[in-house]
mmCIF file of C-alpha atoms in Angstrom:
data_model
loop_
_atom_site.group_PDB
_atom_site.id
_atom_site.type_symbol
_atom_site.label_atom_id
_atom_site.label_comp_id
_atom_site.label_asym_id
_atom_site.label_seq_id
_atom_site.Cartn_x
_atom_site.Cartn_y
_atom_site.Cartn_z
ATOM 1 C CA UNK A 1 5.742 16.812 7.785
ATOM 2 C CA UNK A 2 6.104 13.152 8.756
ATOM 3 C CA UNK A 3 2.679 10.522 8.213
ATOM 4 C CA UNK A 4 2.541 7.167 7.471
ATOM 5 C CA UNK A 5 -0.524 4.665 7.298
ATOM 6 C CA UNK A 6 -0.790 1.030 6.782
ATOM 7 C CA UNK A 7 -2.442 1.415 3.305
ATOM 8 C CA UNK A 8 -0.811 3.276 0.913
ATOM 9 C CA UNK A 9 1.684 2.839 -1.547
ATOM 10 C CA UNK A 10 2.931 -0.562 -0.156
ATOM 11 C CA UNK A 11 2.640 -1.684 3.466
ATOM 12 C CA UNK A 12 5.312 0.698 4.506
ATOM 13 C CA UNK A 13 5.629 4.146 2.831
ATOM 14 C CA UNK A 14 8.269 6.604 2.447
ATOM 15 C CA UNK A 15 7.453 9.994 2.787
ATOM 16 C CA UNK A 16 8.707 12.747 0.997
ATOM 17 C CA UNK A 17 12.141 14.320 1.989
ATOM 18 C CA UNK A 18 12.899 11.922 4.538
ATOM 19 C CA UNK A 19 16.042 9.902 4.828
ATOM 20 C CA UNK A 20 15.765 6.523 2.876
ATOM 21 C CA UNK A 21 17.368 3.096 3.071
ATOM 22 C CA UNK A 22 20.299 2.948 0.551
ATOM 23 C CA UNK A 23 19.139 1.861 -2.691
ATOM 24 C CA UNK A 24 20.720 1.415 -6.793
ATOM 25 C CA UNK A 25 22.508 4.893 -7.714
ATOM 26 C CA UNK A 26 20.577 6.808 -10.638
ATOM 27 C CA UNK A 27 22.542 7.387 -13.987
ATOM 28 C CA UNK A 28 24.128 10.402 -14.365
ATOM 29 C CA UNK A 29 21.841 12.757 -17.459
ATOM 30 C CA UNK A 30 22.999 14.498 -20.417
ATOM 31 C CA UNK A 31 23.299 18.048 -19.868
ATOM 32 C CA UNK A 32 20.093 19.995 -20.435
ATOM 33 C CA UNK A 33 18.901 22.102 -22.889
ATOM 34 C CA UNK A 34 17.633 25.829 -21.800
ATOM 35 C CA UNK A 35 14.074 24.607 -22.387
ATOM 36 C CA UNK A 36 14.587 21.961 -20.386
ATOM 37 C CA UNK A 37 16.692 23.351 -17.359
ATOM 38 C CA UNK A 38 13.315 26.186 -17.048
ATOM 39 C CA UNK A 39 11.411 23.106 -15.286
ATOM 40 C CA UNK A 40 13.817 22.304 -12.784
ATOM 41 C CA UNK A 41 13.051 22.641 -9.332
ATOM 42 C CA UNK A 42 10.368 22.901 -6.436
ATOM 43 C CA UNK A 43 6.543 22.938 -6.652
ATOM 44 C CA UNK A 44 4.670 22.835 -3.528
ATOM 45 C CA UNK A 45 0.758 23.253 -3.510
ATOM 46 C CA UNK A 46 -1.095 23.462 0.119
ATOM 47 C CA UNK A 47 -4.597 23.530 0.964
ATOM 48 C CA UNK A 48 -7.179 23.139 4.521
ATOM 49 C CA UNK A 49 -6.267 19.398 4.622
ATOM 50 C CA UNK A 50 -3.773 18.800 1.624
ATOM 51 C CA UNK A 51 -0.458 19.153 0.705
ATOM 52 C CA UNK A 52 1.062 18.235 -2.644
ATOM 53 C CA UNK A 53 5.266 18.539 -3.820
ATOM 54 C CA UNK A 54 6.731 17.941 -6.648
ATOM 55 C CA UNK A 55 10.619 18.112 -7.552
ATOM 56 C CA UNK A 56 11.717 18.307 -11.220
ATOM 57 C CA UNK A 57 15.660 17.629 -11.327
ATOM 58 C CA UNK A 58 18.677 18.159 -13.405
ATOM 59 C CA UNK A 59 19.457 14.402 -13.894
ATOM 60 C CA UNK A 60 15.404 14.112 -15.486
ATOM 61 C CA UNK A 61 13.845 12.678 -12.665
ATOM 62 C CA UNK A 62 11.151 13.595 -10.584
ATOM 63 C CA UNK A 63 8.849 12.799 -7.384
ATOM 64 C CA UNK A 64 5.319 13.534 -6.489
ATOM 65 C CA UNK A 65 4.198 13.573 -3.088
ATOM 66 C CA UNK A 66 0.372 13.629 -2.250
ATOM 67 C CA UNK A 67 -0.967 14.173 1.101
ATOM 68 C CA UNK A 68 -4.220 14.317 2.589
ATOM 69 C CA UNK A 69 -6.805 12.209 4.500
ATOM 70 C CA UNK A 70 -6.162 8.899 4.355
ATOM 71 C CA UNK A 71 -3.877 8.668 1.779
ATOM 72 C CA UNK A 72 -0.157 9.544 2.100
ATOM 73 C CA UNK A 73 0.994 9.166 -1.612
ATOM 74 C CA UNK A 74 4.310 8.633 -3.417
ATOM 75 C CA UNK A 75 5.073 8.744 -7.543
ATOM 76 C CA UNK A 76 8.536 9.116 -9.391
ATOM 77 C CA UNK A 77 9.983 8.416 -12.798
ATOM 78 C CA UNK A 78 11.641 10.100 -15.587
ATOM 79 C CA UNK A 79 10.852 13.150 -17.830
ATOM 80 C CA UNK A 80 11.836 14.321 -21.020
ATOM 81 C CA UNK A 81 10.958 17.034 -23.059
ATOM 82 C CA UNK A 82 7.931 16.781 -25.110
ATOM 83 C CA UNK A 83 7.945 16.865 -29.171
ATOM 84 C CA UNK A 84 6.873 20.076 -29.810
ATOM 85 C CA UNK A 85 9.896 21.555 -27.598
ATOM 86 C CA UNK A 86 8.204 23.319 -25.080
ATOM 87 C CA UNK A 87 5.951 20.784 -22.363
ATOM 88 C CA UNK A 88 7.871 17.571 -20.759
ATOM 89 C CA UNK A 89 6.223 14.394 -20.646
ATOM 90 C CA UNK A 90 6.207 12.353 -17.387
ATOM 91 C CA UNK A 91 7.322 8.616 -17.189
ATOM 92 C CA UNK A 92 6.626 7.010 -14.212
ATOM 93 C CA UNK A 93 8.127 4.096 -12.479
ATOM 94 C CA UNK A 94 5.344 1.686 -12.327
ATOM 95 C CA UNK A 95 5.320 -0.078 -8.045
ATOM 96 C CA UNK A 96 3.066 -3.053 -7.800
ATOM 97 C CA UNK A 97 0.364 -1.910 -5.416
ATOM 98 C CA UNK A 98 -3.095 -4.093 -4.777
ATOM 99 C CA UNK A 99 -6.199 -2.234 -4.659
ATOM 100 C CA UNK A 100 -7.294 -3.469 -1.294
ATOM 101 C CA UNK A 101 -3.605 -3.976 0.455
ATOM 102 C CA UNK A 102 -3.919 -6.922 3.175
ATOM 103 C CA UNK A 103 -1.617 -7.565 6.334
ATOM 104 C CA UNK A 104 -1.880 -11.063 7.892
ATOM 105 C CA UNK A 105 -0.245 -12.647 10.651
ATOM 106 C CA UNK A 106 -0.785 -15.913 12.478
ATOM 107 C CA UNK A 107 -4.137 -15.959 14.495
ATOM 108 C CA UNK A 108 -3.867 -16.506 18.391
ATOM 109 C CA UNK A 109 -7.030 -19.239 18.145
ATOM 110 C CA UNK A 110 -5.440 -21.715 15.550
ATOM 111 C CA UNK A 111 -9.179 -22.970 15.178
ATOM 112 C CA UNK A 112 -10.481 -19.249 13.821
ATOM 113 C CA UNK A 113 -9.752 -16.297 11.487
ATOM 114 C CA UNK A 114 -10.381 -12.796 12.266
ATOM 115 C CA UNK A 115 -10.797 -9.710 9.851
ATOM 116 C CA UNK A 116 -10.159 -6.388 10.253
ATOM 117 C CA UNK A 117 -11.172 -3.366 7.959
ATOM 118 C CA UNK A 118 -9.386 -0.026 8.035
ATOM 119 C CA UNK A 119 -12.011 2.332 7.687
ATOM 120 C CA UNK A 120 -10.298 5.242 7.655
ATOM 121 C CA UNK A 121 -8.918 4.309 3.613
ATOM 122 C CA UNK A 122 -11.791 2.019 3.210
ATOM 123 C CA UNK A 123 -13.962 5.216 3.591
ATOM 124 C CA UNK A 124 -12.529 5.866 0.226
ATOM 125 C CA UNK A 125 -13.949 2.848 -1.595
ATOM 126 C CA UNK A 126 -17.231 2.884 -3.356
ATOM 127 C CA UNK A 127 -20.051 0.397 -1.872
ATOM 128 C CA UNK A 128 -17.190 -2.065 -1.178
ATOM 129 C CA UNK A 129 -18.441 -5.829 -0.483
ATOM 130 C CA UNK A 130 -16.848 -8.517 1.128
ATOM 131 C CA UNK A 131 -17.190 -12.351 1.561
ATOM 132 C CA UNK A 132 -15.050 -15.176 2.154
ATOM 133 C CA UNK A 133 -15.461 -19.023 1.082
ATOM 134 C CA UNK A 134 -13.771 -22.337 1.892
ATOM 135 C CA UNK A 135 -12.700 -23.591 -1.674
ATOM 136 C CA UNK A 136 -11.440 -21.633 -4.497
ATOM 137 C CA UNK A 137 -15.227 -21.283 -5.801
ATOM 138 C CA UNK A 138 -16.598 -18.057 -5.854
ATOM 139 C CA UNK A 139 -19.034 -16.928 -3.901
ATOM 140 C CA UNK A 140 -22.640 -17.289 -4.998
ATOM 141 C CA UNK A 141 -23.213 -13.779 -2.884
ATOM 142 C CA UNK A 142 -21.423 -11.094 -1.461
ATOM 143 C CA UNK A 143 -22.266 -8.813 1.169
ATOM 144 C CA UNK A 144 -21.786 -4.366 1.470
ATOM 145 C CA UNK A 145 -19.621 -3.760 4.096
ATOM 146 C CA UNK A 146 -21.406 -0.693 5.412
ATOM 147 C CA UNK A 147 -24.467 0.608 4.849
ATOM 148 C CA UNK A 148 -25.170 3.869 2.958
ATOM 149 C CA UNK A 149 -25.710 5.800 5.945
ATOM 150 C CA UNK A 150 -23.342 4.983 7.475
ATOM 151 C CA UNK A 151 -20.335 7.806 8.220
ATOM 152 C CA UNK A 152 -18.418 7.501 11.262
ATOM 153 C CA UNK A 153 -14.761 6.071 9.883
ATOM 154 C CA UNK A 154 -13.440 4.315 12.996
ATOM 155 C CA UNK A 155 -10.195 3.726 12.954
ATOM 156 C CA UNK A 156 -10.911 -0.382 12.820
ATOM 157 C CA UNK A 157 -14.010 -2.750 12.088
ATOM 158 C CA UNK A 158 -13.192 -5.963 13.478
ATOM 159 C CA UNK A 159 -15.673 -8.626 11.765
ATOM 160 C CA UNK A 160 -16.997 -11.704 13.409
ATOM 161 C CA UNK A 161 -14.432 -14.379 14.169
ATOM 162 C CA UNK A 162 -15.223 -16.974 11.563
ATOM 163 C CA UNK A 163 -14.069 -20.959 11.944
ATOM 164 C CA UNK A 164 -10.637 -20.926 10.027
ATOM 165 C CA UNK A 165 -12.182 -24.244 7.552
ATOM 166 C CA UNK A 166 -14.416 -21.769 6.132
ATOM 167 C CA UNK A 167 -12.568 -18.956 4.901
ATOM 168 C CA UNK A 168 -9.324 -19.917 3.284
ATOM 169 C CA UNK A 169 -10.284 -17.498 0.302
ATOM 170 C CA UNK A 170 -11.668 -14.488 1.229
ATOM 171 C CA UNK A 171 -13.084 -11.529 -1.200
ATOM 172 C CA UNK A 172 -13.054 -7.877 -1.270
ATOM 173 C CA UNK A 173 -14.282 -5.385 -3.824
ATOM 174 C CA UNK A 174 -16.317 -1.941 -4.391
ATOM 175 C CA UNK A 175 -18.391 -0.598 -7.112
ATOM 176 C CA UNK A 176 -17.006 1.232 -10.417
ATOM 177 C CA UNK A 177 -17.851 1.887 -13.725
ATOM 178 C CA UNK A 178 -17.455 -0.471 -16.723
ATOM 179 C CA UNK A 179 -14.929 1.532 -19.267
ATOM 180 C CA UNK A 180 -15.304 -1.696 -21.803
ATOM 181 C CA UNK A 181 -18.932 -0.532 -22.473
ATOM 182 C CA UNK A 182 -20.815 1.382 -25.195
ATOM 183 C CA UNK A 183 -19.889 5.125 -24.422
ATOM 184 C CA UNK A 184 -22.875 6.860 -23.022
ATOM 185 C CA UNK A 185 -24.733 3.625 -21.942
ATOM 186 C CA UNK A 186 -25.877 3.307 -18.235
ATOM 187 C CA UNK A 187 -23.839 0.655 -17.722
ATOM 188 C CA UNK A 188 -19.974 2.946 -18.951
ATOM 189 C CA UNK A 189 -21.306 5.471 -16.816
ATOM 190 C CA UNK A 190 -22.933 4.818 -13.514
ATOM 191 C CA UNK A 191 -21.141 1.991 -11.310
ATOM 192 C CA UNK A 192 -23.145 -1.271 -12.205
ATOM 193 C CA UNK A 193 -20.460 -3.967 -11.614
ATOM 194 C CA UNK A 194 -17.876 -4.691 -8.480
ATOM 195 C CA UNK A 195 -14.236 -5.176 -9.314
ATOM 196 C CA UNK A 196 -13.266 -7.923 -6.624
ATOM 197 C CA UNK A 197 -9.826 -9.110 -5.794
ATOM 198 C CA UNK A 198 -9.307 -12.799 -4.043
ATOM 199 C CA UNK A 199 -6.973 -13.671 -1.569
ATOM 200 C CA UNK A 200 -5.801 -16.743 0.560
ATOM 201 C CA UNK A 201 -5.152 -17.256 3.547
ATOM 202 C CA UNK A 202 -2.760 -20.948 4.753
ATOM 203 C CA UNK A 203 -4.033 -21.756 8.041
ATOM 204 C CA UNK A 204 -6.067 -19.419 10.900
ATOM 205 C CA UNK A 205 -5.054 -15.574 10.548
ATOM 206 C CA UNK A 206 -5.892 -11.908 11.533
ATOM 207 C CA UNK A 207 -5.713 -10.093 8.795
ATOM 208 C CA UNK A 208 -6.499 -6.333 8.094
ATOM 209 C CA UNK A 209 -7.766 -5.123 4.981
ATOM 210 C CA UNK A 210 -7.881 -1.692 3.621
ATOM 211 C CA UNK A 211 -8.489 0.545 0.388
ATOM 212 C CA UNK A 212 -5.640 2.004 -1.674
ATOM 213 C CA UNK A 213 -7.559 5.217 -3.348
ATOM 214 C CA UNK A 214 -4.170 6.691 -4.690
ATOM 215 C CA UNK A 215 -4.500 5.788 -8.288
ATOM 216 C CA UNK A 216 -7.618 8.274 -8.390
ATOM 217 C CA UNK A 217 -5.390 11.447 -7.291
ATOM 218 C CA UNK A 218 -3.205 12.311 -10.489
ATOM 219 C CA UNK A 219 -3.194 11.356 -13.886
ATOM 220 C CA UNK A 220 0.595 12.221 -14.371
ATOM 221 C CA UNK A 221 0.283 11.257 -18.367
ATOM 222 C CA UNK A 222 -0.960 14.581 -18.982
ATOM 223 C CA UNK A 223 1.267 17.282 -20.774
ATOM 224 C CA UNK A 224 3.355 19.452 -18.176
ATOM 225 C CA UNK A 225 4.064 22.831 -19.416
ATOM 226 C CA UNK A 226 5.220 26.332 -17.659
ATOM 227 C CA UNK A 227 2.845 29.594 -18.130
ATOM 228 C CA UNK A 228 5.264 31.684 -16.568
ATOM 229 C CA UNK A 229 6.588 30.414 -13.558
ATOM 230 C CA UNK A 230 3.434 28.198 -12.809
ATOM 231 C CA UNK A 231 3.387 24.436 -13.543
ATOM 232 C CA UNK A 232 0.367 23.035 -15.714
ATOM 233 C CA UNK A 233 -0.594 19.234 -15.282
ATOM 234 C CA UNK A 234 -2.907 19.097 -18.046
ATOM 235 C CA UNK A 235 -5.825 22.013 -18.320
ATOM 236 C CA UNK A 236 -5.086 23.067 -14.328
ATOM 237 C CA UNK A 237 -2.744 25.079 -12.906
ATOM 238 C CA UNK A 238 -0.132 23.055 -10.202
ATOM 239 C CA UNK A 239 2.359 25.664 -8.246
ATOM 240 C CA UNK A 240 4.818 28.044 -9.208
ATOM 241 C CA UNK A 241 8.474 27.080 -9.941
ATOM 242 C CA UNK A 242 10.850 27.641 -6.983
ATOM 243 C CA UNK A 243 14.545 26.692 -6.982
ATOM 244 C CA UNK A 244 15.610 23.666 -5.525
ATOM 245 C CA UNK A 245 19.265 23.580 -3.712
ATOM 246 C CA UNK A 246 21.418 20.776 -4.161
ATOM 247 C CA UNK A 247 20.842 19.456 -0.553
ATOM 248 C CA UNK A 248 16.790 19.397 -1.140
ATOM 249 C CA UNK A 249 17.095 17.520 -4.757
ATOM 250 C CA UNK A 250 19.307 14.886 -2.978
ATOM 251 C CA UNK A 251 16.950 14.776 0.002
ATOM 252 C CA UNK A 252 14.002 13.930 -2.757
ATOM 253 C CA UNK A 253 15.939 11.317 -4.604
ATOM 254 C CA UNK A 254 17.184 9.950 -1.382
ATOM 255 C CA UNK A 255 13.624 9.578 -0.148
ATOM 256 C CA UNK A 256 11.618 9.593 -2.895
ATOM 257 C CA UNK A 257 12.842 9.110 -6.640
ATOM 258 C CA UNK A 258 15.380 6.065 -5.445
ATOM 259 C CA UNK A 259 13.377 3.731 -3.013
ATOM 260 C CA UNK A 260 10.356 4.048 -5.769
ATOM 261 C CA UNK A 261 12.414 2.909 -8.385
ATOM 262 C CA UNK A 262 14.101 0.140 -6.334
ATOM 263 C CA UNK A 263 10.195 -0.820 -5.311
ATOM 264 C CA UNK A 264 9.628 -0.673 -9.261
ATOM 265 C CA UNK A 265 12.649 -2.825 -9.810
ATOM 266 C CA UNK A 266 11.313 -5.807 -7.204
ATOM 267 C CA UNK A 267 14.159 -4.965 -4.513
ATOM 268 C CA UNK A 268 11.716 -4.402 -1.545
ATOM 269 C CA UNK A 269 13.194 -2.236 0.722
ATOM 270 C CA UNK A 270 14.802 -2.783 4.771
ATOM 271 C CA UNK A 271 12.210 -1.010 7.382
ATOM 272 C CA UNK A 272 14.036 1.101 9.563
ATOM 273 C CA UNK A 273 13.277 1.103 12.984
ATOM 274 C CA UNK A 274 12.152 4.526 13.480
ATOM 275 C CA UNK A 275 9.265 3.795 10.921
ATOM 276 C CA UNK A 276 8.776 0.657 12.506
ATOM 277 C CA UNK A 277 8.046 2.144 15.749
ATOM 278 C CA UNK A 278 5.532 4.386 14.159
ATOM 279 C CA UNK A 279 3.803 1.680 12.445
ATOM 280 C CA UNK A 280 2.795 -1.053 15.482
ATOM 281 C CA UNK A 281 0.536 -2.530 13.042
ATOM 282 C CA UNK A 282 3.240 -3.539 10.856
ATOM 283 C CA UNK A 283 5.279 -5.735 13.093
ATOM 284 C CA UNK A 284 4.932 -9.397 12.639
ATOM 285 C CA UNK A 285 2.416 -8.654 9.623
ATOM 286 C CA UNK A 286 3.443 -10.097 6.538
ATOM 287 C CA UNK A 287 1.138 -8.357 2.977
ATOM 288 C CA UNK A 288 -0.583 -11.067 1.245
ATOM 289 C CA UNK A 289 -0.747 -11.196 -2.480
ATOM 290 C CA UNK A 290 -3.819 -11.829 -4.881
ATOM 291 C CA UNK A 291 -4.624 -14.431 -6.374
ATOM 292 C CA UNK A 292 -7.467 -13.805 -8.872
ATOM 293 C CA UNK A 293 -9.159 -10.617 -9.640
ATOM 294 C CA UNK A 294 -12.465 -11.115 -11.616
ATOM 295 C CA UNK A 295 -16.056 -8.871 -11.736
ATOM 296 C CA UNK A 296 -19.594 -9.084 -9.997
ATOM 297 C CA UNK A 297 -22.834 -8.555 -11.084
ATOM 298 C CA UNK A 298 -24.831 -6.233 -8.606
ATOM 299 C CA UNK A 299 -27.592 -8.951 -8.470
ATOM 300 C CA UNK A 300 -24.907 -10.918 -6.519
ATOM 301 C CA UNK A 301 -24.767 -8.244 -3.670
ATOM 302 C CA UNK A 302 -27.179 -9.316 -1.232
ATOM 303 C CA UNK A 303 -27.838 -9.292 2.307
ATOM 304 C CA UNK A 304 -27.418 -7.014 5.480
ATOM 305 C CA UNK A 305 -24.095 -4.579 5.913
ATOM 306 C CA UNK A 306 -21.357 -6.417 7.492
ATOM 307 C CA UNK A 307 -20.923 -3.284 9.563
ATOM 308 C CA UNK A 308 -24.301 -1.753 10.565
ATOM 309 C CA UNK A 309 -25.496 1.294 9.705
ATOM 310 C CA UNK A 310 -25.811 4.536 11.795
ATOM 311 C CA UNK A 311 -27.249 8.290 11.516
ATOM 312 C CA UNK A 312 -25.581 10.971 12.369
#
């Protein structure tokens, strides 16, 4: 089970029990108490279209491995076990990863810039907008990128070529709710403002822009507990508990638990070229970093869909 996409966890992602670059060792654990040692091991849950994994080891580290749609997801940290003696608690390594990850490279027409939208993880954002400007002013408006009917995720959306002068900042965002308000009002609960992240670009690019969705697929600060043999995140039910052989827990820390915490550390890691190959869109990319993130007022949304709509 081998998948990678542009726009996940970073511009390249590892997936689950493959074989990593080399990265920092892990420290060796204190032994484990009985309570603890009753979490260790393998928990695999499979539906139609997703699969998730998770491996609990000996040393108190695990990964979790989310796949499904567009979104090929990695998480690892540390556990412990939790105060009252029973649940663990789940630490994870916190990777750097933009909400709307975007690969440039040098534009063939020195004179224009060119944007690209992956709507295959872009399907995952909610009403997102886009604009661009040519000073570090924002926008007065901002346009949808797709209409509400629309529902036919091609694999790429290539905007019109704009003159390079006029978009050295560009702007992307979607709709979501405002936790800082009143609980209950309108406003907390239905998505009235656009969370919009700014980038620039340093001369005429091509740049693709996508949607990172994986922060929506676990909250892994619930409590963990056993009921049995099955694993509880929180109020629902996980997998059940199978053992996991010494060659499988170093497979997950190999290609899982240490590249994530190397990523969390700021030591980016070497692409191999067998994931290279598999990712064309990655070569001669490089993943621009943003600059400003800041909210929109709906009443600034204006204007017809970048992409147009369709019916199906």
């Amino acid at each position: 089970m081998q998948r990678t996409t542009a726009f996940t966890t970073t511009a390249l992602t590892l997936v689950f029990f493959t074989t990593a670059t080399m990265t920092p060792p892990i420290e060796a654990a204190t032994p484990l108490a009985p309570a603890e040692r009753a979490f260790v091991g393998e928990y695999v849950q499979s539906g139609s279209e997703t699969m998730a994994q998770m491996a609990v080891l000996d040393d108190r580290t695990f990964c979790f491995a989310f796949m499904g749609g567009s979104i090929d997801l990695l998480l690892a940290g540390h556990w412990k076990l939790a105060p009252n003696g029973k649940d663990i608690q789940l630490n994870e390594v916190k990777v750097p990863r933009p909400q709307f990850p975007a690969l440039a490279r040098p534009a063939k027409d020195a004179s224009k810039s060119e944007f690209e939208i992956d709507g295959y993880s872009m399907s995952n954002a909610v009403k997102p907008v886009f604009a661009y400007s040519a000073t570090n002013a924002e926008p007065a408006e901002f346009r949808r990128l797709f209409a509400d009917t629309h529902n036919n995720w091609a694999e790429r959306y290539p905007l019109p070529p704009v003159p390079a002068a006029q978009a050295r900042y560009f702007y992307i965002g979607s709709s979501e709710n405002d936790p800082d308000a009143p609980y209950g009002s309108a406003t907390r609960n239905g998505p009235k403002r656009y969370k919009v992240v700014q980038y620039e670009l340093r001369g005429a690019a091509k740049v693709l822009v996508g949607f990172n969705a994986e922060q929506n697929i676990i909250d892994l600060s619930q409590p963990v507990r056993l009921v049995g043999e099955t694993l509880h995140l929180g109020p629902q039910s996980f997998a059940k508990r199978r053992p996991i052989s010494a060659e499988r827990a170093e497979e997950a820390r190999e290609g899982c638990i240490r590249p994530m915490f190397a990523q969390a550390a700021d030591k980016p890691l070497t692409r191999s070229q067998e994931v290279e190959e598999t990712n064309p869109d990655l070569k001669g990319r490089s993943e621009l970093v943003p600059i400003k993130t800041f909210y929109v007022d709906p009443a600034r949304v204006k204007g017809a869909p970048w992409v147009p709509g369709k019916k199906f």
